[in-house]
Amino acid sequence: MAVFNQVEFDNHEQVVFCADEASGLKAIIAVHNTKLGPAVGGCRLWNYAKDEDAVYDVLRLSKGMTYKNAVARLPFGGGKSVIIGDAKEIKSEALFRAFGKHLERLGGSYYSAEDVNITTGDVMIMNKETNYVLGLEGKSGNPSPFTALGTFLGIKAAYQHKHGHQDLAGVKVAVQGLGAVAYGLCKYLHEAGAELFVTDINQASVDRVVTEFGATAVGIDEIYDLDVDVYAPCALGATVNDNTIPRIKANIIAGCANNQLAESRHGEILREKGVLYAPDYVINAGGIINVYYETKPEGYNEAAATKHVEGIYDTLTEIFARSESEQKSTHIIADELAQEIIEQGL
C-alpha cells in the first residue's frame, strides 16, 4: 500500500502503523507537522472498507489538525490517529491499552484525545499505559460543549458579516446530524430564538431535539432543499458537493462537521454564489482549545478556556473580511492564515 504518493500526503513527519494480535488492534497514527509544538489530534474508531481508506483519512485529518491548531493559536502541531474496526464489536480494555502502549513509544511527538466513536472513558484506559493523551475525565473532560459554543459563536459572526447584525431570533437553521456537539448547538440556537430544522439517522436524537427545542424533523435527504437562512452540517464530511450545492438555499454554511467541502473548488463555487462559508476547522476548534487548558502548569481553568473559545468569533470575522477584500474563498483565506502562523510562530 503506497503512502508517499497518496493524494493527501503532505510531507507528513511520521506515519506509524500499529498492530496487536491479542487485542485485535489495527491502527494508524499520522504526525503531520510539529513546528508549533507536539502534534495533537483525536483518535477515530471507524470500520473502514479497506486499509487505503484509513490511510487517506488519517493523512487528511492530521493535516487539518495542523491548520486547526495554528488558527486557534495553540502551541500544538497536527496529528491524528485511526483505529480500524466496528466500534460495537472491537472495543475492549485490552485494545485501548495496546493503543496506549503504541502512543508511549512515540515519546510525546503525538498526543491523542477522543474523536468519533471514542469516549473520554476510552481515553482514560489509554492513560493507564501513557501520559500522551488529553481530554481526561476530571481535567478538561468532555470537549463537546466547547465545540458547540464555538460553532454557535461562528454562526453569529457569519450572520453579523452577512446581515449587519447577530440577532438570531426567527432565523431558520437546518442542522444536519445531532450528536453531542450538535445537541449543544441546538440548545444555544433555541435559546437565541432561532427556528430549527433537524435530521439524523438516529431517531431518538431527533425526537429529543424536537421535544426539548421545538425543532421540526425532516428527512435525511430533505435537509438540503429547505428554504432556510443557515445550513449547519454537523455529521460526517463532504456534504457540500456538486450534488448538494445547487440545492442549498441558505446563504450561510456554518456547522461543526469536519471536512465539509468535498473538494477545495467547492469553496470558490460557494463564494461565487454569494454563500458565506465558515471554514470548518476554524469554527469547530472549541474542543481542542478546551483540551489545551488541561496542559497548563497551573492546572485546567474553564473560564480561561471559554474566553479562548470566544475568540473564534473574532478569527472568523477576520477571515470573512479578508475574503471579501482579497476576493478569495474563506477556506483559502483560513489556510493562508494558518500557514502564516506556522511560519511566523504564535
PDB file of C-alpha atoms in Angstrom, residues 145-307:
ATOM      1  CA  PRO A 145     -19.839  21.799  24.996  1.00  0.00           C
ATOM      2  CA  PHE A 146     -16.907  23.982  23.966  1.00  0.00           C
ATOM      3  CA  THR A 147     -17.124  22.890  20.335  1.00  0.00           C
ATOM      4  CA  ALA A 148     -20.843  23.696  20.451  1.00  0.00           C
ATOM      5  CA  LEU A 149     -20.158  27.157  21.895  1.00  0.00           C
ATOM      6  CA  GLY A 150     -17.552  27.946  19.231  1.00  0.00           C
ATOM      7  CA  THR A 151     -19.881  26.796  16.463  1.00  0.00           C
ATOM      8  CA  PHE A 152     -22.728  28.922  17.808  1.00  0.00           C
ATOM      9  CA  LEU A 153     -20.486  31.998  18.003  1.00  0.00           C
ATOM     10  CA  GLY A 154     -19.272  31.236  14.475  1.00  0.00           C
ATOM     11  CA  ILE A 155     -22.843  31.293  13.198  1.00  0.00           C
ATOM     12  CA  LYS A 156     -23.333  34.660  14.918  1.00  0.00           C
ATOM     13  CA  ALA A 157     -20.139  36.004  13.334  1.00  0.00           C
ATOM     14  CA  ALA A 158     -21.289  34.843   9.901  1.00  0.00           C
ATOM     15  CA  TYR A 159     -24.732  36.370  10.380  1.00  0.00           C
ATOM     16  CA  GLN A 160     -23.166  39.642  11.525  1.00  0.00           C
ATOM     17  CA  HIS A 161     -20.956  39.757   8.426  1.00  0.00           C
ATOM     18  CA  LYS A 162     -23.778  38.837   6.059  1.00  0.00           C
ATOM     19  CA  HIS A 163     -26.612  40.893   7.542  1.00  0.00           C
ATOM     20  CA  GLY A 164     -25.012  43.557   9.739  1.00  0.00           C
ATOM     21  CA  HIS A 165     -26.402  42.180  12.999  1.00  0.00           C
ATOM     22  CA  GLN A 166     -26.239  38.985  15.046  1.00  0.00           C
ATOM     23  CA  ASP A 167     -29.811  38.691  16.325  1.00  0.00           C
ATOM     24  CA  LEU A 168     -30.809  35.118  15.514  1.00  0.00           C
ATOM     25  CA  ALA A 169     -34.437  35.427  16.602  1.00  0.00           C
ATOM     26  CA  GLY A 170     -36.590  33.885  13.863  1.00  0.00           C
ATOM     27  CA  VAL A 171     -33.563  32.838  11.808  1.00  0.00           C
ATOM     28  CA  LYS A 172     -34.118  29.440  10.185  1.00  0.00           C
ATOM     29  CA  VAL A 173     -31.285  26.964  10.733  1.00  0.00           C
ATOM     30  CA  ALA A 174     -31.045  23.469   9.213  1.00  0.00           C
ATOM     31  CA  VAL A 175     -28.924  21.237  11.453  1.00  0.00           C
ATOM     32  CA  GLN A 176     -27.683  18.033   9.853  1.00  0.00           C
ATOM     33  CA  GLY A 177     -26.599  15.465  12.434  1.00  0.00           C
ATOM     34  CA  LEU A 178     -27.497  15.576  16.125  1.00  0.00           C
ATOM     35  CA  GLY A 179     -24.544  14.198  18.048  1.00  0.00           C
ATOM     36  CA  ALA A 180     -23.294  15.649  21.326  1.00  0.00           C
ATOM     37  CA  VAL A 181     -21.897  18.840  19.762  1.00  0.00           C
ATOM     38  CA  ALA A 182     -24.931  19.458  17.554  1.00  0.00           C
ATOM     39  CA  TYR A 183     -27.271  18.944  20.510  1.00  0.00           C
ATOM     40  CA  GLY A 184     -25.400  21.675  22.395  1.00  0.00           C
ATOM     41  CA  LEU A 185     -25.518  23.886  19.309  1.00  0.00           C
ATOM     42  CA  CYS A 186     -29.284  23.384  19.009  1.00  0.00           C
ATOM     43  CA  LYS A 187     -29.672  24.418  22.641  1.00  0.00           C
ATOM     44  CA  TYR A 188     -27.769  27.659  22.035  1.00  0.00           C
ATOM     45  CA  LEU A 189     -29.716  28.367  18.848  1.00  0.00           C
ATOM     46  CA  HIS A 190     -33.065  27.666  20.521  1.00  0.00           C
ATOM     47  CA  GLU A 191     -32.211  29.996  23.397  1.00  0.00           C
ATOM     48  CA  ALA A 192     -31.285  32.665  20.816  1.00  0.00           C
ATOM     49  CA  GLY A 193     -34.744  32.329  19.230  1.00  0.00           C
ATOM     50  CA  ALA A 194     -33.738  30.509  16.046  1.00  0.00           C
ATOM     51  CA  GLU A 195     -36.156  28.175  14.266  1.00  0.00           C
ATOM     52  CA  LEU A 196     -34.622  24.709  13.942  1.00  0.00           C
ATOM     53  CA  PHE A 197     -34.980  22.073  11.228  1.00  0.00           C
ATOM     54  CA  VAL A 198     -33.129  18.889  12.081  1.00  0.00           C
ATOM     55  CA  THR A 199     -32.222  15.443  10.775  1.00  0.00           C
ATOM     56  CA  ASP A 200     -30.207  12.462  11.940  1.00  0.00           C
ATOM     57  CA  ILE A 201     -30.024   8.717  11.259  1.00  0.00           C
ATOM     58  CA  ASN A 202     -30.739   8.184  14.979  1.00  0.00           C
ATOM     59  CA  GLN A 203     -34.447   8.778  15.557  1.00  0.00           C
ATOM     60  CA  ALA A 204     -34.017   9.110  19.334  1.00  0.00           C
ATOM     61  CA  SER A 205     -31.653  12.044  18.804  1.00  0.00           C
ATOM     62  CA  VAL A 206     -34.201  13.709  16.513  1.00  0.00           C
ATOM     63  CA  ASP A 207     -37.051  13.149  18.963  1.00  0.00           C
ATOM     64  CA  ARG A 208     -35.023  14.669  21.795  1.00  0.00           C
ATOM     65  CA  VAL A 209     -34.318  17.914  19.931  1.00  0.00           C
ATOM     66  CA  VAL A 210     -37.909  18.127  18.651  1.00  0.00           C
ATOM     67  CA  THR A 211     -39.247  17.716  22.190  1.00  0.00           C
ATOM     68  CA  GLU A 212     -36.802  19.976  24.002  1.00  0.00           C
ATOM     69  CA  PHE A 213     -36.296  22.753  21.446  1.00  0.00           C
ATOM     70  CA  GLY A 214     -39.435  22.673  19.306  1.00  0.00           C
ATOM     71  CA  ALA A 215     -37.427  21.689  16.228  1.00  0.00           C
ATOM     72  CA  THR A 216     -39.020  20.436  13.013  1.00  0.00           C
ATOM     73  CA  ALA A 217     -37.816  16.994  11.936  1.00  0.00           C
ATOM     74  CA  VAL A 218     -37.048  16.478   8.248  1.00  0.00           C
ATOM     75  CA  GLY A 219     -35.739  13.597   6.134  1.00  0.00           C
ATOM     76  CA  ILE A 220     -32.043  12.824   5.737  1.00  0.00           C
ATOM     77  CA  ASP A 221     -32.003  13.970   2.113  1.00  0.00           C
ATOM     78  CA  GLU A 222     -34.646  16.683   2.524  1.00  0.00           C
ATOM     79  CA  ILE A 223     -32.315  18.813   4.666  1.00  0.00           C
ATOM     80  CA  TYR A 224     -30.577  20.194   1.543  1.00  0.00           C
ATOM     81  CA  ASP A 225     -33.742  21.546  -0.071  1.00  0.00           C
ATOM     82  CA  LEU A 226     -35.082  23.636   2.806  1.00  0.00           C
ATOM     83  CA  ASP A 227     -35.665  27.369   2.453  1.00  0.00           C
ATOM     84  CA  VAL A 228     -33.501  28.352   5.436  1.00  0.00           C
ATOM     85  CA  ASP A 229     -31.000  31.057   6.348  1.00  0.00           C
ATOM     86  CA  VAL A 230     -28.234  28.811   7.688  1.00  0.00           C
ATOM     87  CA  TYR A 231     -27.191  25.267   6.782  1.00  0.00           C
ATOM     88  CA  ALA A 232     -25.245  23.720   9.669  1.00  0.00           C
ATOM     89  CA  PRO A 233     -23.523  20.454   8.668  1.00  0.00           C
ATOM     90  CA  CYS A 234     -22.787  18.577  11.891  1.00  0.00           C
ATOM     91  CA  ALA A 235     -22.455  14.980  10.703  1.00  0.00           C
ATOM     92  CA  LEU A 236     -19.682  13.427   8.618  1.00  0.00           C
ATOM     93  CA  GLY A 237     -17.841  15.442   5.972  1.00  0.00           C
ATOM     94  CA  ALA A 238     -18.142  16.201   2.248  1.00  0.00           C
ATOM     95  CA  THR A 239     -21.828  17.168   2.367  1.00  0.00           C
ATOM     96  CA  VAL A 240     -21.060  20.342   0.387  1.00  0.00           C
ATOM     97  CA  ASN A 241     -20.527  18.883  -3.063  1.00  0.00           C
ATOM     98  CA  ASP A 242     -21.589  19.048  -6.717  1.00  0.00           C
ATOM     99  CA  ASN A 243     -24.913  17.387  -5.946  1.00  0.00           C
ATOM    100  CA  THR A 244     -25.899  19.444  -2.913  1.00  0.00           C
ATOM    101  CA  ILE A 245     -24.651  22.951  -3.734  1.00  0.00           C
ATOM    102  CA  PRO A 246     -27.385  23.599  -6.357  1.00  0.00           C
ATOM    103  CA  ARG A 247     -29.985  22.529  -3.776  1.00  0.00           C
ATOM    104  CA  ILE A 248     -28.794  24.528  -0.756  1.00  0.00           C
ATOM    105  CA  LYS A 249     -30.802  27.743  -0.418  1.00  0.00           C
ATOM    106  CA  ALA A 250     -29.076  29.034   2.735  1.00  0.00           C
ATOM    107  CA  ASN A 251     -26.696  31.954   2.248  1.00  0.00           C
ATOM    108  CA  ILE A 252     -24.594  30.854   5.244  1.00  0.00           C
ATOM    109  CA  ILE A 253     -22.972  27.452   5.753  1.00  0.00           C
ATOM    110  CA  ALA A 254     -21.634  27.083   9.283  1.00  0.00           C
ATOM    111  CA  GLY A 255     -21.519  23.842  11.238  1.00  0.00           C
ATOM    112  CA  CYS A 256     -19.291  21.644  13.375  1.00  0.00           C
ATOM    113  CA  ALA A 257     -18.574  18.782  10.922  1.00  0.00           C
ATOM    114  CA  ASN A 258     -15.012  18.223   9.712  1.00  0.00           C
ATOM    115  CA  ASN A 259     -14.078  18.474   6.023  1.00  0.00           C
ATOM    116  CA  GLN A 260     -17.416  19.885   4.910  1.00  0.00           C
ATOM    117  CA  LEU A 261     -16.240  20.702   1.372  1.00  0.00           C
ATOM    118  CA  ALA A 262     -15.978  17.597  -0.788  1.00  0.00           C
ATOM    119  CA  GLU A 263     -13.273  19.365  -2.806  1.00  0.00           C
ATOM    120  CA  SER A 264     -11.435  22.661  -2.398  1.00  0.00           C
ATOM    121  CA  ARG A 265     -13.049  24.078  -5.556  1.00  0.00           C
ATOM    122  CA  HIS A 266     -16.450  23.922  -3.840  1.00  0.00           C
ATOM    123  CA  GLY A 267     -15.392  26.770  -1.565  1.00  0.00           C
ATOM    124  CA  GLU A 268     -14.929  29.033  -4.577  1.00  0.00           C
ATOM    125  CA  ILE A 269     -18.264  27.923  -6.028  1.00  0.00           C
ATOM    126  CA  LEU A 270     -19.943  28.964  -2.773  1.00  0.00           C
ATOM    127  CA  ARG A 271     -18.220  32.374  -2.861  1.00  0.00           C
ATOM    128  CA  GLU A 272     -19.356  32.973  -6.442  1.00  0.00           C
ATOM    129  CA  LYS A 273     -22.923  32.100  -5.413  1.00  0.00           C
ATOM    130  CA  GLY A 274     -22.800  34.562  -2.530  1.00  0.00           C
ATOM    131  CA  VAL A 275     -22.862  31.863   0.132  1.00  0.00           C
ATOM    132  CA  LEU A 276     -20.725  32.666   3.191  1.00  0.00           C
ATOM    133  CA  TYR A 277     -18.860  29.562   4.356  1.00  0.00           C
ATOM    134  CA  ALA A 278     -17.357  29.376   7.853  1.00  0.00           C
ATOM    135  CA  PRO A 279     -14.251  27.166   7.404  1.00  0.00           C
ATOM    136  CA  ASP A 280     -14.845  24.005   9.385  1.00  0.00           C
ATOM    137  CA  TYR A 281     -11.554  23.723  11.239  1.00  0.00           C
ATOM    138  CA  VAL A 282     -11.880  27.328  12.424  1.00  0.00           C
ATOM    139  CA  ILE A 283     -15.472  27.187  13.659  1.00  0.00           C
ATOM    140  CA  ASN A 284     -15.181  23.765  15.314  1.00  0.00           C
ATOM    141  CA  ALA A 285     -11.933  24.356  17.230  1.00  0.00           C
ATOM    142  CA  GLY A 286     -13.616  24.832  20.617  1.00  0.00           C
ATOM    143  CA  GLY A 287     -12.917  21.285  21.750  1.00  0.00           C
ATOM    144  CA  ILE A 288      -9.187  21.326  21.072  1.00  0.00           C
ATOM    145  CA  ILE A 289      -8.911  24.789  22.640  1.00  0.00           C
ATOM    146  CA  ASN A 290     -10.516  23.435  25.803  1.00  0.00           C
ATOM    147  CA  VAL A 291      -8.151  20.446  25.824  1.00  0.00           C
ATOM    148  CA  TYR A 292      -5.156  22.788  25.623  1.00  0.00           C
ATOM    149  CA  TYR A 293      -6.007  24.285  29.004  1.00  0.00           C
ATOM    150  CA  GLU A 294      -5.534  20.848  30.550  1.00  0.00           C
ATOM    151  CA  THR A 295      -1.814  21.154  29.736  1.00  0.00           C
ATOM    152  CA  LYS A 296      -1.275  24.431  31.608  1.00  0.00           C
ATOM    153  CA  PRO A 297       1.186  24.149  34.537  1.00  0.00           C
ATOM    154  CA  GLU A 298      -1.274  25.867  36.846  1.00  0.00           C
ATOM    155  CA  GLY A 299      -3.978  23.340  36.000  1.00  0.00           C
ATOM    156  CA  TYR A 300      -7.182  23.411  33.991  1.00  0.00           C
ATOM    157  CA  ASN A 301      -9.163  26.663  34.066  1.00  0.00           C
ATOM    158  CA  GLU A 302     -12.628  26.532  32.498  1.00  0.00           C
ATOM    159  CA  ALA A 303     -13.050  30.321  32.439  1.00  0.00           C
ATOM    160  CA  ALA A 304      -9.773  30.785  30.553  1.00  0.00           C
ATOM    161  CA  ALA A 305     -10.718  28.019  28.106  1.00  0.00           C
ATOM    162  CA  THR A 306     -14.117  29.592  27.492  1.00  0.00           C
ATOM    163  CA  LYS A 307     -12.598  33.023  26.837  1.00  0.00           C
TER     164      LYS A 307
END
